[in-house]
Structure formats: structure tokens, C-alpha cells
């Protein structure tokens, strides 16, 4: 688990990829996705 892990949201932010943990549309109310 960490920034290199592609399964976690932090890893997806680091890789610039999207998925279940980090949806591209801002439906989930996390502050990280609404900051960009």
C-alpha cells in the first residue's frame, strides 16, 4: 500500500490513472478529486 500501488486511490493519483477507487467523474465527495 502506498503511492506505487495501483489498487489504491493514492496510487492512482500518483500514476494519473482512474478506476473504482478513483472515479474520473466527481460523484464521490472526496476533496482531492474536487480540487483539480
XYZ file of C-alpha atoms in Angstrom:
36
model
C 0.000 0.000 0.000
C 1.371 3.377 -0.989
C 1.793 5.687 -3.912
C 3.092 2.896 -6.123
C 0.095 0.651 -5.511
C -2.266 0.841 -8.469
C -5.126 -0.595 -6.406
C -5.316 2.354 -4.015
C -6.604 5.856 -4.633
C -3.256 7.356 -3.680
C -1.512 5.120 -6.178
C -3.919 6.153 -8.897
C -3.367 9.833 -8.162
C 0.390 9.213 -8.370
C 0.086 7.301 -11.637
C -2.529 9.649 -13.087
C -4.926 6.773 -13.724
C -8.555 6.307 -12.812
C -10.677 3.391 -11.655
C -13.022 2.133 -8.960
C -11.045 3.686 -6.121
C -10.633 6.946 -8.007
C -13.560 7.678 -10.327
C -12.975 10.236 -13.068
C -16.333 11.932 -12.524
C -16.665 13.797 -9.243
C -19.557 11.790 -7.825
C -17.667 10.799 -4.706
C -17.452 13.665 -2.256
C -13.706 13.499 -1.709
C -11.896 16.801 -1.507
C -8.982 15.546 -3.583
C -10.994 14.997 -6.744
C -12.781 18.337 -6.445
C -9.526 20.240 -6.075
C -8.371 19.851 -9.648
